[in-house]
Coordinates of C-alpha atoms and ligand atoms in Angstrom, one line a residue:
X1 CA 165.2 40.0 141.1
X2 CA 165.5 36.3 140.0
X3 CA 164.3 34.8 136.8
X4 CA 164.1 31.1 136.1
X5 CA 165.1 30.5 132.4
X6 CA 163.4 27.4 131.1
X7 CA 164.0 26.8 127.3
X8 CA 162.5 23.3 127.1
X9 CA 162.3 21.5 123.7
X10 CA 162.4 22.1 120.0
X11 CA 162.7 25.7 119.2
X12 CA 162.7 26.6 122.7
X13 CA 166.5 26.9 123.2
X14 CA 166.9 29.1 120.1
X15 CA 164.1 31.7 120.9
X16 CA 165.0 31.7 124.8
X17 CA 168.7 32.6 123.8
X18 CA 167.4 35.7 121.8
X19 CA 165.1 36.9 124.7
X20 CA 168.0 36.4 127.1
X21 CA 170.2 38.4 124.9
X22 CA 167.6 41.3 125.0
X23 CA 167.4 41.1 128.8
X24 CA 171.0 41.3 129.2
X25 CA 171.2 44.3 127.0
X26 CA 169.1 46.3 129.4
X27 CA 170.9 48.0 132.1
X28 CA 169.0 46.3 134.8
X29 CA 170.2 43.7 137.3
X30 CA 168.8 40.3 137.2
X31 CA 170.0 36.9 138.5
X32 CA 169.1 34.5 135.7
X33 CA 169.4 30.7 136.3
X34 CA 168.6 28.1 133.6
X35 CA 167.2 24.5 134.1
X36 CA 165.8 21.8 132.1
X37 CA 162.1 21.2 131.4
X38 CA 159.8 19.2 129.3
X39 CA 161.2 16.4 127.0
X40 CA 164.8 17.7 127.5
X41 CA 164.4 17.2 131.3
X42 CA 162.9 13.8 130.7
X43 CA 165.8 12.8 128.6
X44 CA 168.3 14.2 131.1
X45 CA 166.8 12.9 134.2
X46 CA 163.7 10.8 133.6
X47 CA 161.0 13.6 134.5
X48 CA 159.5 16.5 132.6
X49 CA 159.4 18.7 135.6
X50 CA 162.4 17.7 137.9
X51 CA 162.2 18.8 141.5
X52 CA 165.2 21.1 141.0
X53 CA 163.5 22.9 138.2
X54 CA 160.2 23.2 140.2
X55 CA 162.2 24.5 143.3
X56 CA 164.1 27.0 141.1
X57 CA 160.7 28.3 139.5
X58 CA 159.2 28.6 143.0
X59 CA 162.2 30.5 144.4
X60 CA 162.1 33.0 141.4
X61 CA 160.3 36.2 140.8
X62 CA 159.4 34.9 137.3
X63 CA 159.9 32.2 134.8
X64 CA 160.8 32.7 131.3
X65 CA 159.6 29.6 129.5
X66 CA 160.3 28.4 125.9
X67 CA 158.2 25.4 124.8
X68 CA 157.8 21.9 125.6
X69 CA 157.0 18.8 123.4
X70 CA 158.3 16.6 120.7
X71 CA 156.8 13.8 118.5
X72 CA 159.2 11.4 120.1
X73 CA 157.7 11.7 123.6
X74 CA 154.1 11.2 122.4
X75 CA 154.0 7.6 123.3
X76 CA 155.2 8.0 126.9
X77 CA 152.6 7.5 129.7
X78 CA 150.8 10.7 130.5
X79 CA 152.5 11.7 133.6
X80 CA 156.0 11.6 131.9
X81 CA 154.9 13.6 128.8
X82 CA 156.4 17.0 128.3
X83 CA 153.0 18.9 128.7
X84 CA 153.1 17.8 132.2
X85 CA 155.8 20.3 132.9
X86 CA 153.7 23.2 132.1
X87 CA 150.5 21.9 133.7
X88 CA 152.7 21.1 136.7
X89 CA 154.2 24.5 136.9
X90 CA 150.8 26.1 136.5
X91 CA 149.3 24.1 139.4
X92 CA 152.3 24.2 141.7
X93 CA 152.7 28.0 141.3
X94 CA 148.8 28.6 141.4
X95 CA 149.1 30.6 138.1
X96 CA 145.5 31.0 137.6
X97 CA 145.4 34.2 135.4
X98 CA 146.4 33.7 131.9
X99 CA 146.8 36.6 129.6
X100 CA 146.7 36.0 125.9
X101 CA 146.9 39.0 123.9
X102 CA 146.0 38.7 120.2
X103 CA 147.3 41.8 118.4
X104 CA 147.5 42.4 114.7
X105 CA 150.6 44.3 113.9
X106 CA 150.1 46.9 111.3
X107 CA 152.8 45.6 109.0
X108 CA 151.5 42.1 109.2
X109 CA 147.9 42.5 108.4
X110 CA 148.3 40.6 105.1
X111 CA 149.4 37.5 107.0
X112 CA 145.9 36.9 108.5
X113 CA 143.7 34.4 106.9
X114 CA 141.0 36.9 107.2
X115 CA 140.3 40.0 105.0
X116 CA 142.6 42.7 106.1
X117 CA 139.8 45.1 107.0
X118 CA 138.5 42.6 109.5
X119 CA 141.8 42.4 111.2
X120 CA 143.6 45.8 110.8
X121 CA 144.2 47.2 114.3
X122 CA 142.8 44.0 116.1
X123 CA 143.7 44.0 119.8
X124 CA 142.0 41.4 121.8
X125 CA 143.0 40.4 125.3
X126 CA 142.0 36.9 126.2
X127 CA 142.1 36.1 129.9
X128 CA 142.0 32.4 130.4
X129 CA 141.3 30.8 133.8
X130 CA 144.3 28.4 134.1
X131 CA 144.2 26.2 137.1
X132 CA 140.8 24.8 137.3
X133 CA 137.9 23.3 135.0
X134 CA 138.1 20.0 133.3
X135 CA 141.8 20.3 133.1
X136 CA 142.5 19.8 136.9
X137 CA 138.9 18.6 138.0
X138 CA 139.0 15.3 140.1
X139 CA 138.0 12.6 139.7
X140 CA 139.1 11.6 136.3
X141 CA 140.3 8.3 135.1
X142 CA 139.2 5.0 133.5
X143 CA 136.7 2.6 134.8
X144 CA 133.9 0.1 133.7
X145 CA 130.6 1.9 133.2
X146 CA 127.9 1.3 135.7
X147 CA 125.4 3.0 133.8
X148 CA 125.0 5.1 130.5
X149 CA 124.4 3.9 127.1
X150 CA 126.7 0.8 127.4
X151 CA 126.9 -0.5 131.0
X152 CA 129.7 -2.8 131.5
X153 CA 131.9 -1.3 128.8
X154 CA 135.2 0.5 129.5
X155 CA 134.8 4.2 129.8
X156 CA 136.9 7.3 130.4
X157 CA 135.7 10.4 132.4
X158 CA 136.8 14.0 133.4
X159 CA 135.3 16.4 135.8
X160 CA 134.4 19.9 135.0
X161 CA 134.0 22.1 138.1
X162 CA 134.6 25.6 139.4
X163 CA 134.3 26.8 143.0
X164 CA 132.9 30.4 143.5
X165 CA 136.3 31.9 144.6
X166 CA 138.1 30.5 141.5
X167 CA 135.4 32.3 139.3
X168 CA 135.5 35.4 141.4
X169 CA 139.3 36.0 141.2
X170 CA 139.5 35.6 137.5
X171 CA 136.6 37.8 137.0
X172 CA 138.3 40.6 139.2
X173 CA 141.3 40.2 136.9
X174 CA 139.2 40.6 133.8
X175 CA 137.2 43.5 135.1
X176 CA 140.3 45.4 136.3
X177 CA 142.2 44.6 133.0
X178 CA 139.1 46.0 131.1
X179 CA 139.2 49.3 133.3
X180 CA 142.8 50.1 131.9
X181 CA 141.3 49.3 128.1
X182 CA 137.9 50.0 126.7
X183 CA 135.9 49.2 129.8
X184 CA 134.2 46.1 128.2
X185 CA 134.2 42.4 129.2
X186 CA 132.9 39.5 127.2
X187 CA 132.4 36.6 129.3
X188 CA 132.2 33.2 127.4
X189 CA 130.5 30.2 128.8
X190 CA 128.1 27.3 128.0
X191 CA 125.4 28.3 130.3
X192 CA 122.8 26.7 128.1
X193 CA 124.0 23.3 128.7
X194 CA 126.6 23.0 131.6
X195 CA 125.8 23.4 135.2
X196 CA 129.5 24.5 135.7
X197 CA 129.1 27.4 133.2
X198 CA 125.6 28.6 134.5
X199 CA 127.4 28.9 137.7
X200 CA 130.3 30.9 135.9
X201 CA 127.8 33.2 134.5
X202 CA 126.1 33.9 137.8
X203 CA 129.3 34.5 139.7
X204 CA 130.7 36.7 136.9
X205 CA 127.5 38.7 137.1
X206 CA 127.8 39.0 140.9
X207 CA 131.5 40.3 140.7
X208 CA 130.5 42.8 137.9
X209 CA 128.2 44.6 140.6
X210 CA 131.7 46.0 141.9
X211 CA 132.5 47.4 138.6
X212 CA 129.8 49.7 137.4
X213 CA 132.1 51.6 135.0
X214 CA 132.8 48.3 132.9
X215 CA 130.1 46.9 130.5
X216 CA 129.7 43.2 130.7
X217 CA 128.3 40.9 128.0
X218 CA 127.7 37.2 128.2
X219 CA 128.1 34.7 125.2
X220 CA 128.0 31.0 124.5
X221 CA 131.3 29.6 123.4
X222 CA 130.1 28.3 120.1
X223 CA 128.8 31.9 119.2
X224 CA 132.0 33.3 120.5
X225 CA 134.0 31.0 118.3
X226 CA 131.9 32.3 115.3
X227 CA 132.2 36.0 116.3
X228 CA 135.9 35.7 116.5
X229 CA 136.0 35.2 112.7
X230 CA 133.0 37.2 111.8
X231 CA 133.7 40.5 113.6
X232 CA 136.7 40.1 115.7
X233 CA 137.3 43.7 116.2
X234 CA 134.0 44.0 118.3
X235 CA 135.9 41.9 121.0
X236 CA 138.1 43.7 123.6
X237 CA 138.6 41.7 127.0
X238 CA 137.4 38.2 126.7
X239 CA 137.3 36.0 130.0
X240 CA 136.7 32.4 129.9
X241 CA 137.3 29.0 131.5
X242 CA 140.5 26.8 131.2
X243 CA 139.1 24.7 128.3
X244 CA 137.3 27.2 126.2
X245 CA 140.2 29.6 126.6
X246 CA 142.6 27.0 125.3
X247 CA 140.5 26.7 122.1
X248 CA 139.5 30.3 121.6
X249 CA 143.1 31.6 122.3
X250 CA 144.5 29.5 119.4
X251 CA 141.7 30.8 117.1
X252 CA 142.3 34.4 118.1
X253 CA 146.2 33.9 117.6
X254 CA 145.5 32.8 114.1
X255 CA 143.4 35.9 113.3
X256 CA 146.7 37.9 113.7
X257 CA 148.3 35.8 111.1
X258 CA 151.4 35.6 113.3
X259 CA 151.4 33.2 116.2
X260 CA 155.3 33.7 116.2
X261 CA 154.5 37.3 117.4
X262 CA 152.1 36.5 120.5
X263 CA 153.3 36.5 124.1
X264 CA 151.6 35.3 127.1
X265 CA 151.6 35.7 131.0
X266 CA 150.4 33.4 133.6
X267 CA 150.1 35.1 137.0
X268 CA 149.4 34.1 140.6
X269 CA 148.0 36.1 143.3
X270 CA 151.4 37.2 144.5
X271 CA 152.3 38.5 140.8
X272 CA 154.7 35.8 140.4
X273 CA 154.4 34.7 136.7
X274 CA 155.4 32.4 134.0
X275 CA 156.0 34.0 130.6
X276 CA 156.0 32.2 127.3
X277 CA 155.3 32.6 123.7
X278 CA 151.8 31.5 122.7
X279 CA 153.2 29.1 120.0
X280 CA 154.7 25.6 120.8
X281 CA 158.0 24.0 120.3
X282 CA 157.6 23.4 116.5
X283 CA 160.0 20.4 116.3
X284 CA 159.8 20.4 112.5
X285 CA 161.9 23.6 112.4
X286 CA 163.9 23.1 115.5
X287 CA 167.7 23.6 115.1
X288 CA 167.4 25.4 111.8
X289 CA 167.8 28.9 113.2
X290 CA 164.7 30.2 111.4
X291 CA 162.1 30.3 114.3
X292 CA 160.6 33.6 115.2
X293 CA 162.1 34.8 118.6
X294 CA 159.6 37.9 118.8
X295 CA 156.9 36.2 120.8
X296 CA 159.5 35.2 123.6
X297 CA 161.1 38.7 123.4
X298 CA 157.6 40.2 124.0
X299 CA 157.0 37.7 126.8
X300 CA 160.1 39.0 128.4
X301 CA 158.6 42.3 128.1
X302 CA 155.2 41.3 129.8
X303 CA 157.5 39.6 132.5
X304 CA 159.2 43.1 133.1
X305 CA 155.8 44.7 133.3
X306 CA 153.8 42.3 135.4
X307 CA 156.3 40.6 137.6
X308 CA 159.4 42.7 137.9
X309 CA 157.9 46.2 138.0
X310 CA 159.9 47.6 135.2
X311 CA 157.2 49.0 132.9
X312 CA 159.6 51.4 131.2
X313 CA 162.0 48.6 130.2
X314 CA 158.9 46.6 129.0
X315 CA 157.8 49.4 126.7
X316 CA 161.3 50.0 125.4
X317 CA 161.4 46.4 124.2
X318 CA 157.8 46.5 122.7
X319 CA 158.9 49.7 120.8
X320 CA 162.1 48.2 119.6
X321 CA 160.0 45.3 118.3
X322 CA 157.9 47.6 116.4
X323 CA 160.8 49.4 115.0
X324 CA 162.5 46.3 113.7
X325 CA 159.1 45.2 112.0
X326 CA 159.0 48.7 110.5
X327 CA 162.5 48.4 109.3
X328 CA 161.3 45.4 107.2
X329 CA 162.9 42.4 109.0
X330 CA 160.8 39.3 108.9
X331 CA 161.4 35.7 110.0
X332 CA 159.9 33.1 107.6
X333 CA 156.6 32.7 109.4
X334 CA 155.7 36.3 109.0
X335 CA 157.2 36.8 105.4
X336 CA 155.2 36.2 102.4
X337 CA 156.4 36.6 98.9
X338 CA 154.9 39.4 97.0
X339 CA 152.9 41.1 100.0
X340 CA 156.0 43.2 100.8
X341 CA 157.3 46.5 99.8
X342 CA 161.0 47.0 98.9
X343 CA 163.3 46.8 101.9
X344 CA 161.5 43.7 103.4
X345 CA 164.2 41.2 104.2
X346 CA 163.8 37.7 105.4
X347 CA 166.1 36.8 108.5
X348 CA 166.9 34.0 110.8
X349 CA 166.3 33.8 114.7
X350 CA 169.6 35.2 115.8
X351 CA 169.6 38.2 113.4
X352 CA 166.1 39.1 114.5
X353 CA 167.2 39.1 118.2
X354 CA 170.2 41.1 117.2
X355 CA 168.1 43.6 115.4
X356 CA 166.0 44.1 118.6
X357 CA 169.1 44.7 120.7
X358 CA 170.4 47.1 118.1
X359 CA 167.1 49.1 118.2
X360 CA 167.1 49.1 122.0
Ligands
LIG401 C1 148.3 25.9 125.8 C2 148.7 24.5 125.5 C3 148.5 23.5 126.7 C4 147.2 23.7 127.3 C5 149.1 22.1 126.6 C6 150.5 22.1 126.1 C7 148.9 21.4 127.8 O1 147.8 24.0 124.5 O2 149.1 26.5 126.8 O3 147.4 26.5 125.5 O4 146.3 22.8 126.8 O5 146.9 24.6 128.2
LIG402 MG1 146.5 25.6 123.8

């Protein structure tokens, strides 16, 4: 089993180091190879996704990814910005199925911005289509407007599009995930306005015929954004397109009060996957040793489960994380003054990683 380790920028190196520590403490044999990605790769070799990094990712069973991005690269031309590394990897590896769980851990209920009773026990699985939609649709660009409200002026445009097989395969992923959970799927679209998402609704409805044991509900994206803060526990598996999934997954993550806890997986049809924390590179706290490594450690657990066929090792890591939380250890993002019982203690990145290894 080969794992590509891509730490990236900001807190990426610190959090990945803890996940690697955890992986090494398991009695499993992996080959791990590290490469630059994002701003770090641009600084070292002039491109956010160098060919060597891309080739390593392609040749690996899984990629463990930290985070990319830093303010200092914001003014580069788009093709050289750190974000292009993650978009390029998704596209090159065909990682169309993105799993973003939003789980509210029992001990962290108070950290949510919503009332505890609305989020206690929250366990939503967002399944975001990741290689289509307006993110990758062609054509896109800038030009002189030929028509519209201001003909002759500069304009910019992107293309929202989905083909039937693209929608079918993500719908299958969602229905199959629901079969292992509460057997309910909420498909989110904008069928009242967009042709692309009327088609999405039609195709999801067609695929649903193969899953009579799963209940399917459709919802417009604006209403879904509202329901996520009104009654989030009514939602179980939520499937949607690339752009709506980007937005709703951040919203759902915040409900849990602990974006530093949330892992994610992006899979292709061969079960090759990229695993990364749901949070970003947090350049403001980089290098301080205070970032929460748990989202990355839990991403490594997802990697063991989905790409490396080691479900027991995955469960061991997840249980170790729960144990560490129960023991009262908190990084600063999940620590709040006064809301804790005695025994709660603030720790840094490395101490948290060490505690998970000890619990294992
Ligand atoms: C995410 C991020 C990315 C996205 C950016 C960094 C390109 O926001 O993974 O959600 O928009 O998909
Ligand atoms: Mg996002």
